[in-house]
Amino acid sequence: MPTEFEVLAKVPTGLFIGGSWVDGHGEGRIAVEDPATGKTLLEIANANAEDGLAALAAADAAQAKWGKTSPRERAEILRRTFELVRERSEEFAMLISLEMGKPIAEARGEVTYGNEFVRWFSEEAVRIGGRYGSLPEGHGRMLITKRPVGPAFAITPWNFPLAMATRKIGPAIAAGCTMVVKPAELTPLTTLLFVKTLEEAGLPAGVINVITTSTSAATSGPIISDARLRKITFTGSTQVGRQLLKQSADRILRTSMELGGNAPFLVFEDANLDAAVDGAMLAKLRNIGQACTAANRFIVHEKVADEFATKLAARMGALNLGRGIEAATTMGPVINEKARANMQRLVDTTVKEGGEIVTGGEYGAGDGYFFKPTVLANVRPGSTILGEEIFGPIAPIVRFKTESEAVALANDTEYGLVSYAFTEDFKRGMRLTESLETGMTGLNTGLVSNAAAPFGGVKESGMGREGGTEGIEEYLETKYVMIPATEAAD
Ligand code: NAP
Ligand code: MG
């Protein structure tokens, strides 16, 4: 494993505009912090609105030529990038763990997962299809083709520093779109290292541009209202997504929105309880509970609720809090003090509203933002915690009696990203896949994410899909050509 200093020394600290690493014109530099120690890892460039527009100008200037490159050429650049990231996977894992806090084993998992999007879209690039057919009246033919949307703007969250970037950059490159990428201020380093890798893999100047900024609204606004931009793709909170949709409306921008979640995790009386606890550990604690797919509400049949709570608490209570890059660590800190204080508020409020702490419920020791993995039992339907995205290591358990009651509880939210259900009854399982109002369902599993599958939500969890054959469509426009049928003159 490389040392943390070796890895940090490889990270470019500038903005990447038109193929050059340049300094930003925003105020000062951005200090990127290690959430496990509170110490600064690196200082990087801070973009202002002018830099944002320079990045858009570079993307716009590169678009026409890039859109005409052969699919094979784009595929091979992605494939080379995939190989390079795989060779450097330990560096990427270390960097993710340092800036975001997740245990190194999980960071390795993110490198594999995030890089899968690069491989998947290298394969999708050459499969952009079209169709040809007769008009029903017979007087003409229709030729239907796909074209790149044009310059896109990607805004990503801090929780999966590599995967959230590759899910957007991969399909944009495959489709022939250029892009300006704005990673989250809290974890921008992995995107910078990834883009440097793209550059080494031969990506032409201007195709992908990166701006890091401490003034995301002021720097993004002018990009969104500029006539050169054709598309915005965002992953983050529903609140910010709603704001960006309003801004996009003025210019009728194509939008893809991967927003917040409030995933229900249903455990029926006929479930394999050990499998359900394994699934719960993944669905709840992957990324220290800071995932849009994180199980937010455990809805458990009253006959098995106590046993489930005891087993889950035993597993969660045994986790070892620490710095992600240390081998003994099985659980990292939450991202910052604000997030940690929010965990305490949610626990205290739940207890006031009648819930009980089975394990955890308080800050962990050390300088980082540690919060003990927490199980809350007998949480009352209607409790505050059930209506909010927790985004941390707290598992509230609600009891139910009947399947229809469980489904009603599960669907009682404005979100609709993912749901999980554990049951050994096949017919019930099939019913649930249809009655749960979410874009994705994990049936007897706590992990659904896969580069080959369409990831995304319904309701206020967003629109559009990332990954799968659907993922590239977000970066393509459909073009229809009408060709009148003719007859030979002779
Ligand atoms: P966030 O606060 O919404 O921020 C996401 C990104 O938007 C960041 O890059 C942020 O920049 C930027 N941003 C914030 N306000 C903006 C504005 N007015 N104009 C332009 N950009 C703006 O979300 P987060 O705290 O980073 O991430 C957590 C959220 O993301 C959760 O709700 C989670 O569910 C969601 N998420 C969803 C998915 C999914 O696929 N559905 C995946 C992962 C996460 P700054 O860093 O400067 O604030
Ligand atoms: Mg934020």
Coordinates of C-alpha atoms and ligand atoms in Angstrom, one line a residue:
M1 CA 0.0 0.0 0.0
P2 CA 1.4 3.5 -0.8
T3 CA 1.8 6.0 2.0
E4 CA -0.7 8.8 2.4
F5 CA 2.0 11.3 1.5
E6 CA 2.9 9.5 -1.7
V7 CA -0.8 9.5 -2.7
L8 CA -1.4 13.1 -1.9
A9 CA 1.7 14.1 -3.9
K10 CA 0.0 12.7 -7.0
V11 CA -3.2 14.8 -6.8
P12 CA -3.3 17.8 -9.1
T13 CA -4.4 20.9 -7.1
G14 CA -5.5 23.2 -9.9
L15 CA -8.6 23.6 -12.0
F16 CA -8.6 21.5 -15.3
I17 CA -9.7 23.8 -18.1
G18 CA -9.1 23.1 -21.8
G19 CA -6.5 20.5 -21.1
S20 CA -4.4 22.7 -18.7
W21 CA -4.1 22.7 -14.9
V22 CA -4.6 26.3 -13.9
D23 CA -5.2 28.3 -10.7
G24 CA -8.6 29.6 -9.8
H25 CA -9.6 33.3 -9.3
G26 CA -11.9 32.6 -6.3
E27 CA -10.9 33.8 -2.8
G28 CA -8.0 31.9 -1.3
R29 CA -7.7 28.1 -1.7
I30 CA -9.9 25.3 -0.5
A31 CA -8.6 23.3 2.4
V32 CA -9.7 19.7 2.1
E33 CA -9.9 18.0 5.4
D34 CA -9.6 14.5 6.8
P35 CA -12.8 13.8 8.7
A36 CA -11.1 11.3 10.9
T37 CA -8.5 13.8 12.2
G38 CA -9.9 17.3 11.4
K39 CA -6.5 18.1 9.7
T40 CA -6.0 19.5 6.3
L41 CA -4.9 17.0 3.6
L42 CA -4.3 19.4 0.7
E43 CA -5.2 22.9 -0.4
I44 CA -6.6 23.2 -3.9
A45 CA -7.7 25.9 -6.4
N46 CA -10.9 27.8 -5.8
A47 CA -12.9 28.7 -8.9
N48 CA -15.1 31.8 -9.3
A49 CA -17.8 32.5 -11.8
E50 CA -15.3 33.6 -14.4
D51 CA -13.4 30.3 -14.1
G52 CA -16.7 28.4 -14.4
L53 CA -17.4 30.2 -17.7
A54 CA -13.9 29.5 -18.9
A55 CA -14.5 25.8 -18.3
L56 CA -17.8 26.0 -20.2
A57 CA -16.1 27.8 -23.1
A58 CA -13.5 25.0 -23.2
A59 CA -16.2 22.4 -23.3
D60 CA -18.1 24.2 -25.9
A61 CA -15.0 24.7 -28.1
A62 CA -14.2 21.0 -27.9
Q63 CA -17.8 19.7 -28.5
A64 CA -18.1 19.8 -32.3
K65 CA -14.9 17.8 -32.9
W66 CA -15.4 15.4 -30.0
G67 CA -19.0 14.7 -31.1
K68 CA -17.6 13.5 -34.5
T69 CA -14.9 11.1 -33.1
S70 CA -15.6 7.5 -33.8
P71 CA -17.3 5.5 -31.0
R72 CA -14.3 3.1 -31.0
E73 CA -11.9 5.9 -30.3
R74 CA -14.0 7.1 -27.3
A75 CA -14.4 3.5 -26.2
E76 CA -10.6 2.9 -26.2
I77 CA -9.9 6.1 -24.2
L78 CA -12.3 4.8 -21.5
R79 CA -10.9 1.3 -21.7
R80 CA -7.3 2.7 -21.2
T81 CA -8.6 4.7 -18.3
F82 CA -10.2 1.7 -16.7
E83 CA -6.9 -0.2 -16.9
L84 CA -5.0 2.7 -15.4
V85 CA -7.4 3.1 -12.5
R86 CA -7.2 -0.7 -11.9
E87 CA -3.4 -0.5 -11.8
R88 CA -3.6 2.4 -9.4
S89 CA -6.5 1.1 -7.4
E90 CA -4.6 1.2 -4.1
E91 CA -3.9 4.9 -4.6
F92 CA -7.5 5.7 -5.4
A93 CA -8.7 3.7 -2.4
M94 CA -6.3 5.5 -0.1
L95 CA -7.4 8.9 -1.4
I96 CA -11.1 8.1 -1.1
S97 CA -10.6 6.9 2.5
L98 CA -8.5 9.9 3.4
E99 CA -10.9 12.6 2.1
M100 CA -14.2 10.9 2.8
G101 CA -13.4 8.7 5.9
K102 CA -14.6 5.3 4.9
P103 CA -12.6 2.2 5.9
I104 CA -10.0 1.2 3.3
A105 CA -11.7 -2.1 2.5
E106 CA -14.9 -0.2 1.5
A107 CA -12.8 2.4 -0.4
R108 CA -11.4 -0.5 -2.4
G109 CA -15.0 -1.5 -3.1
E110 CA -15.8 1.9 -4.4
V111 CA -12.8 1.9 -6.7
T112 CA -14.0 -1.4 -8.2
Y113 CA -17.6 -0.2 -8.4
G114 CA -16.7 3.3 -9.7
N115 CA -14.3 1.9 -12.3
E116 CA -16.9 -0.5 -13.5
F117 CA -18.8 2.5 -14.9
V118 CA -15.7 3.4 -16.9
R119 CA -15.5 -0.2 -18.3
W120 CA -19.3 -0.5 -18.8
F121 CA -19.5 2.8 -20.8
S122 CA -16.4 1.9 -22.8
E123 CA -18.5 -1.1 -24.0
E124 CA -21.6 0.9 -24.5
A125 CA -19.9 3.6 -26.6
V126 CA -19.9 1.3 -29.7
R127 CA -23.6 0.1 -29.2
I128 CA -25.4 3.4 -29.7
G129 CA -28.1 2.3 -32.0
G130 CA -30.7 3.8 -34.3
R131 CA -33.6 2.5 -36.4
Y132 CA -35.0 2.6 -39.9
G133 CA -38.6 1.9 -40.8
S134 CA -41.6 2.7 -43.1
L135 CA -44.1 5.3 -42.2
P136 CA -47.5 3.6 -41.7
E137 CA -48.9 5.3 -44.8
G138 CA -46.1 4.0 -46.9
H139 CA -45.2 7.4 -48.4
G140 CA -41.9 7.7 -46.6
R141 CA -39.2 6.2 -44.5
M142 CA -38.0 7.2 -41.1
L143 CA -34.3 7.1 -40.2
I144 CA -33.8 7.5 -36.5
T145 CA -30.3 8.3 -35.1
K146 CA -28.7 9.4 -31.9
R147 CA -26.5 12.4 -31.4
P148 CA -24.7 13.8 -28.4
V149 CA -26.7 16.3 -26.4
G150 CA -23.8 18.7 -26.3
P151 CA -21.8 20.4 -23.5
A152 CA -23.0 19.1 -20.1
F153 CA -22.5 20.3 -16.5
A154 CA -22.1 17.6 -13.8
I155 CA -22.4 18.4 -10.1
T156 CA -21.5 15.6 -7.7
P157 CA -21.9 15.0 -4.0
W158 CA -19.1 14.2 -1.5
N159 CA -20.2 10.7 -0.4
F160 CA -18.8 8.5 -3.2
P161 CA -15.9 10.6 -4.6
L162 CA -15.1 8.3 -7.4
A163 CA -18.3 6.5 -8.4
M164 CA -20.5 9.7 -8.5
A165 CA -18.0 11.2 -11.0
T166 CA -17.5 8.1 -13.2
R167 CA -21.3 7.5 -13.4
K168 CA -21.5 10.8 -15.3
I169 CA -18.1 11.2 -17.0
G170 CA -18.2 7.6 -18.4
P171 CA -21.4 8.0 -20.3
A172 CA -20.7 11.6 -21.4
I173 CA -17.4 10.5 -23.0
A174 CA -19.0 7.4 -24.5
A175 CA -21.9 9.5 -26.0
G176 CA -19.5 12.2 -27.4
C177 CA -20.5 14.9 -25.0
T178 CA -18.0 17.4 -23.5
M179 CA -18.5 18.3 -19.8
V180 CA -17.7 20.6 -17.0
V181 CA -17.5 18.7 -13.7
K182 CA -18.0 20.3 -10.3
P183 CA -17.2 17.9 -7.5
A184 CA -18.3 18.6 -3.9
E185 CA -16.1 20.9 -1.9
L186 CA -15.7 18.4 0.9
T187 CA -14.2 15.6 -1.3
P188 CA -12.8 16.9 -4.6
L189 CA -9.4 15.1 -4.6
T190 CA -10.5 11.8 -6.1
T191 CA -12.1 13.5 -9.1
L192 CA -8.9 15.5 -9.7
L193 CA -6.8 12.3 -9.7
F194 CA -9.4 10.6 -11.9
V195 CA -9.3 13.4 -14.5
K196 CA -5.5 13.3 -14.5
T197 CA -5.8 9.6 -15.3
L198 CA -8.2 10.4 -18.2
E199 CA -5.7 12.9 -19.5
E200 CA -2.9 10.2 -19.4
A201 CA -5.3 7.9 -21.2
G202 CA -5.3 10.3 -24.1
L203 CA -8.5 12.3 -23.6
P204 CA -8.4 15.4 -25.9
A205 CA -8.2 18.8 -24.3
G206 CA -11.5 20.4 -23.4
V207 CA -13.6 17.2 -23.3
I208 CA -13.7 17.0 -19.5
N209 CA -13.0 20.2 -17.5
V210 CA -13.0 20.3 -13.7
I211 CA -13.8 23.2 -11.4
T212 CA -13.5 23.1 -7.6
T213 CA -15.1 25.9 -5.7
S214 CA -16.2 27.1 -2.3
T215 CA -18.9 29.2 -3.9
S216 CA -21.0 26.5 -5.7
A217 CA -24.1 28.5 -6.3
A218 CA -22.4 31.7 -7.5
T219 CA -20.0 29.7 -9.8
S220 CA -22.7 27.3 -11.1
G221 CA -25.4 29.9 -11.8
P222 CA -23.8 31.6 -14.8
I223 CA -22.9 28.2 -16.3
I224 CA -26.5 27.1 -16.1
S225 CA -27.9 30.2 -17.6
D226 CA -25.4 30.3 -20.5
A227 CA -26.8 29.4 -23.9
R228 CA -23.8 27.1 -24.7
L229 CA -24.8 24.6 -22.0
R230 CA -27.2 21.9 -23.2
K231 CA -27.5 19.5 -20.2
I232 CA -27.2 19.4 -16.5
T233 CA -26.7 16.2 -14.5
F234 CA -26.8 16.4 -10.7
T235 CA -26.4 14.0 -7.8
G236 CA -27.1 15.4 -4.4
S237 CA -29.9 16.4 -2.1
T238 CA -33.5 16.9 -3.2
Q239 CA -33.4 20.4 -1.9
V240 CA -30.5 21.5 -4.2
G241 CA -31.9 19.4 -7.0
R242 CA -35.2 21.3 -6.9
Q243 CA -33.3 24.6 -7.0
L244 CA -31.2 23.5 -10.0
L245 CA -34.4 22.3 -11.8
K246 CA -35.9 25.7 -11.4
Q247 CA -32.7 27.3 -12.8
S248 CA -32.7 24.8 -15.7
A249 CA -36.3 25.6 -16.6
D250 CA -35.4 29.0 -18.1
R251 CA -33.2 27.4 -20.6
I252 CA -35.2 24.2 -21.1
L253 CA -32.0 22.3 -20.2
R254 CA -32.0 18.5 -20.4
T255 CA -31.7 17.4 -16.8
S256 CA -30.8 14.2 -14.9
M257 CA -31.4 14.3 -11.2
E258 CA -30.2 11.6 -8.7
L259 CA -31.5 13.0 -5.4
G260 CA -32.1 12.0 -1.8
G261 CA -33.6 8.8 -0.5
N262 CA -35.5 7.4 2.5
A263 CA -35.2 3.7 1.9
P264 CA -37.5 1.3 3.7
F265 CA -36.1 -2.0 4.7
L266 CA -38.9 -4.5 5.3
V267 CA -38.4 -7.7 7.3
F268 CA -41.3 -10.2 7.3
E269 CA -42.0 -12.9 9.8
D270 CA -40.9 -15.5 7.3
A271 CA -37.6 -13.9 6.5
N272 CA -34.2 -15.6 7.0
L273 CA -33.3 -13.4 9.9
D274 CA -29.6 -13.9 9.7
A275 CA -29.6 -13.0 6.0
A276 CA -31.7 -9.9 6.9
V277 CA -29.2 -8.8 9.5
D278 CA -26.4 -9.3 6.9
G279 CA -28.4 -7.2 4.4
A280 CA -29.1 -4.6 7.0
M281 CA -25.4 -4.2 7.8
L282 CA -24.7 -3.5 4.2
A283 CA -27.8 -1.4 3.5
K284 CA -27.4 0.7 6.6
L285 CA -23.7 1.0 7.2
R286 CA -22.1 1.0 3.7
N287 CA -20.4 4.4 3.6
I288 CA -21.1 5.0 7.3
G289 CA -24.8 5.3 6.5
Q290 CA -24.0 8.2 4.2
A291 CA -25.5 6.8 1.0
C292 CA -28.6 7.8 -0.9
T293 CA -29.4 4.1 -0.9
A294 CA -28.9 3.7 2.9
A295 CA -31.7 1.9 4.7
N296 CA -33.4 4.7 6.6
R297 CA -36.4 2.9 8.1
F298 CA -36.4 -0.7 9.3
I299 CA -40.0 -1.9 9.1
V300 CA -40.0 -5.2 10.9
H301 CA -42.8 -7.7 11.7
E302 CA -43.7 -7.6 15.4
K303 CA -43.0 -11.3 15.8
V304 CA -39.3 -10.9 14.8
A305 CA -38.7 -7.3 15.7
D306 CA -37.0 -7.9 19.1
E307 CA -34.8 -10.7 17.7
F308 CA -33.8 -8.5 14.7
A309 CA -33.0 -5.5 16.9
T310 CA -30.9 -7.6 19.3
K311 CA -28.9 -9.3 16.4
L312 CA -28.4 -6.0 14.5
A313 CA -27.3 -4.2 17.7
A314 CA -24.8 -6.9 18.5
R315 CA -23.2 -6.6 15.0
M316 CA -23.4 -2.7 14.9
G317 CA -22.1 -2.4 18.5
A318 CA -19.0 -4.5 17.7
L319 CA -17.7 -2.2 15.0
N320 CA -14.4 -0.6 15.5
L321 CA -14.4 3.2 15.0
G322 CA -11.3 4.8 13.6
R323 CA -9.4 6.3 10.7
G324 CA -10.3 4.5 7.5
I325 CA -6.7 3.8 6.4
E326 CA -5.9 1.9 9.6
A327 CA -6.4 -1.9 9.2
A328 CA -8.4 -2.4 12.5
T329 CA -11.0 0.2 11.5
T330 CA -14.4 -1.3 10.5
M331 CA -16.3 2.0 10.8
G332 CA -15.3 5.6 9.9
P333 CA -16.5 9.0 11.1
V334 CA -19.3 11.0 9.6
I335 CA -18.3 13.7 7.2
N336 CA -18.3 16.8 9.6
E337 CA -19.4 18.2 12.9
K338 CA -22.7 19.4 11.4
A339 CA -23.5 15.8 10.4
R340 CA -22.5 14.5 13.8
A341 CA -24.6 17.0 15.6
N342 CA -27.5 16.1 13.4
M343 CA -27.1 12.4 14.4
Q344 CA -27.4 13.4 18.1
R345 CA -30.5 15.5 17.4
L346 CA -32.2 12.6 15.6
V347 CA -31.4 10.2 18.4
D348 CA -32.6 12.6 21.1
T349 CA -35.8 13.5 19.2
T350 CA -36.6 9.8 18.6
V351 CA -36.2 9.0 22.3
K352 CA -38.4 11.9 23.3
E353 CA -41.0 10.5 20.8
G354 CA -41.0 7.1 22.5
G355 CA -38.2 5.1 20.8
E356 CA -35.5 3.2 22.8
I357 CA -31.7 3.1 22.3
V358 CA -30.5 -0.5 22.0
T359 CA -26.9 0.4 21.2
G360 CA -24.9 3.6 20.5
G361 CA -26.7 6.9 20.6
E362 CA -23.7 9.1 21.3
Y363 CA -20.4 10.5 20.0
G364 CA -17.4 8.2 19.7
A365 CA -14.0 9.0 21.1
G366 CA -11.2 10.7 19.2
D367 CA -10.6 13.9 17.2
G368 CA -12.6 12.9 14.2
Y369 CA -16.4 13.2 13.7
F370 CA -17.2 9.8 15.2
F371 CA -20.7 8.8 16.1
K372 CA -21.4 5.3 17.5
P373 CA -23.5 3.0 15.3
T374 CA -26.9 3.2 16.8
V375 CA -30.0 1.0 16.9
L376 CA -33.3 2.5 18.0
A377 CA -36.1 0.1 18.7
N378 CA -39.9 0.6 19.1
V379 CA -39.8 3.8 17.0
R380 CA -43.4 5.1 16.7
P381 CA -44.9 5.5 13.2
G382 CA -44.9 9.2 12.5
S383 CA -41.6 9.9 14.4
T384 CA -39.5 12.7 13.1
I385 CA -36.6 10.4 12.2
L386 CA -38.7 8.4 9.8
G387 CA -39.4 11.5 7.7
E388 CA -35.8 12.7 7.3
E389 CA -32.9 11.3 5.4
I390 CA -30.6 10.3 8.3
F391 CA -27.4 10.0 6.3
G392 CA -25.5 8.4 9.2
P393 CA -25.1 5.2 11.2
I394 CA -28.6 5.1 12.9
A395 CA -31.1 2.3 12.4
P396 CA -34.6 3.1 13.6
I397 CA -36.9 0.0 13.8
V398 CA -40.7 0.3 13.5
R399 CA -43.0 -2.7 14.0
F400 CA -45.9 -3.8 11.8
K401 CA -48.5 -6.5 11.8
T402 CA -49.7 -7.0 8.2
E403 CA -48.2 -6.8 4.7
S404 CA -50.5 -4.0 3.7
E405 CA -49.5 -2.0 6.8
A406 CA -45.8 -2.6 6.0
V407 CA -46.3 -1.4 2.4
A408 CA -48.3 1.7 3.5
L409 CA -45.5 2.6 6.0
A410 CA -42.8 2.0 3.3
N411 CA -44.5 4.2 0.7
D412 CA -45.3 7.0 3.2
T413 CA -42.5 9.3 2.0
E414 CA -42.0 11.8 -0.7
Y415 CA -38.8 9.9 -1.7
G416 CA -38.7 6.8 -3.9
L417 CA -35.1 5.7 -4.6
V418 CA -34.7 2.2 -3.3
S419 CA -36.5 -0.3 -1.0
Y420 CA -35.3 -3.6 0.5
A421 CA -37.5 -6.5 1.5
F422 CA -36.6 -9.8 3.2
T423 CA -39.1 -12.6 2.8
E424 CA -38.8 -16.3 2.0
D425 CA -42.3 -16.3 0.4
F426 CA -41.8 -16.0 -3.3
K427 CA -45.3 -14.7 -4.1
R428 CA -45.0 -12.0 -1.4
G429 CA -41.7 -11.1 -2.8
M430 CA -43.1 -10.7 -6.3
R431 CA -46.0 -8.6 -4.9
L432 CA -43.6 -6.3 -3.1
T433 CA -41.5 -5.6 -6.2
E434 CA -44.7 -4.1 -7.6
S435 CA -46.2 -2.4 -4.5
L436 CA -43.1 -0.6 -3.3
E437 CA -43.0 2.8 -5.0
T438 CA -39.2 3.0 -5.6
G439 CA -37.0 3.1 -8.7
M440 CA -35.1 0.1 -7.3
T441 CA -35.8 -2.8 -5.0
G442 CA -33.4 -5.2 -3.3
L443 CA -35.2 -8.5 -2.8
N444 CA -33.4 -10.4 0.0
T445 CA -30.3 -8.3 -0.5
G446 CA -28.9 -5.1 1.0
L447 CA -27.0 -4.0 -2.0
V448 CA -28.4 -3.2 -5.4
S449 CA -25.8 -0.9 -7.1
N450 CA -24.3 -2.3 -10.3
A451 CA -22.9 -0.5 -13.3
A452 CA -24.9 -2.7 -15.7
A453 CA -28.2 -1.8 -14.0
P454 CA -30.2 1.4 -14.2
F455 CA -29.8 3.3 -11.0
G456 CA -32.3 6.0 -10.1
G457 CA -35.4 7.0 -8.3
V458 CA -39.1 8.0 -8.6
K459 CA -41.1 10.6 -6.8
E460 CA -38.8 13.3 -5.3
S461 CA -35.7 11.0 -5.5
G462 CA -35.2 12.3 -9.0
M463 CA -35.4 11.6 -12.7
G464 CA -33.3 9.8 -15.2
R465 CA -31.1 6.7 -14.7
E466 CA -27.3 6.1 -14.4
G467 CA -25.6 2.9 -15.5
G468 CA -27.2 0.2 -17.6
T469 CA -28.2 0.7 -21.2
E470 CA -30.3 3.6 -19.9
G471 CA -27.3 5.5 -18.6
I472 CA -26.0 6.6 -22.0
E473 CA -29.4 7.7 -23.2
E474 CA -29.2 10.6 -20.7
Y475 CA -26.4 12.1 -23.0
L476 CA -28.1 11.4 -26.3
E477 CA -30.7 13.2 -28.4
T478 CA -32.9 11.4 -30.8
K479 CA -32.9 12.7 -34.4
Y480 CA -35.5 11.7 -36.9
V481 CA -35.1 12.1 -40.6
M482 CA -38.0 11.8 -43.0
I483 CA -37.2 10.4 -46.4
P484 CA -40.0 10.4 -49.0
A485 CA -40.5 7.1 -50.8
T486 CA -39.6 7.5 -54.5
E487 CA -39.9 5.4 -57.6
A488 CA -37.4 5.0 -60.4
A489 CA -38.2 7.1 -63.4
D490 CA -37.7 4.3 -65.9
Ligands
NAP1 P1 -25.8 18.6 -1.7 O1 -25.6 19.5 -0.5 O2 -27.0 18.7 -2.4 O3 -24.6 18.9 -2.7 C1 -24.4 18.2 -3.8 C2 -23.5 19.0 -4.8 O4 -24.2 20.2 -5.2 C3 -22.2 19.5 -4.2 O5 -21.2 19.5 -5.2 C4 -22.5 20.9 -3.8 O6 -21.4 21.8 -3.7 C5 -23.4 21.3 -4.9 N1 -24.3 22.5 -4.6 C6 -24.9 22.8 -3.5 N2 -25.7 23.9 -3.6 C7 -25.6 24.2 -4.9 C8 -26.2 25.3 -5.7 N3 -27.0 26.2 -5.2 N4 -25.8 25.4 -7.0 C9 -25.0 24.5 -7.5 N5 -24.4 23.5 -6.8 C10 -24.7 23.3 -5.5 O7 -25.6 17.1 -1.3 P2 -24.4 16.4 -0.5 O8 -24.5 16.9 0.9 O9 -23.1 16.7 -1.2 O10 -24.7 14.9 -0.7 C11 -25.7 14.2 0.1 C12 -27.0 14.1 -0.7 O11 -26.8 13.5 -2.0 C13 -28.0 13.2 0.0 O12 -29.3 13.8 -0.1 C14 -28.0 11.9 -0.8 O13 -29.1 11.2 -0.8 C15 -27.7 12.5 -2.2 N6 -27.2 11.4 -3.1 C16 -28.0 10.9 -4.0 C17 -27.5 9.9 -4.9 C18 -28.3 9.3 -5.9 O14 -27.8 8.7 -6.8 N7 -29.6 9.4 -5.9 C19 -26.2 9.5 -4.7 C20 -25.4 10.0 -3.7 C21 -25.9 11.0 -2.9 P3 -20.7 22.1 -2.3 O15 -19.9 20.9 -2.0 O16 -19.9 23.3 -2.5 O17 -21.8 22.2 -1.3
MG2 MG -23.3 20.2 0.8

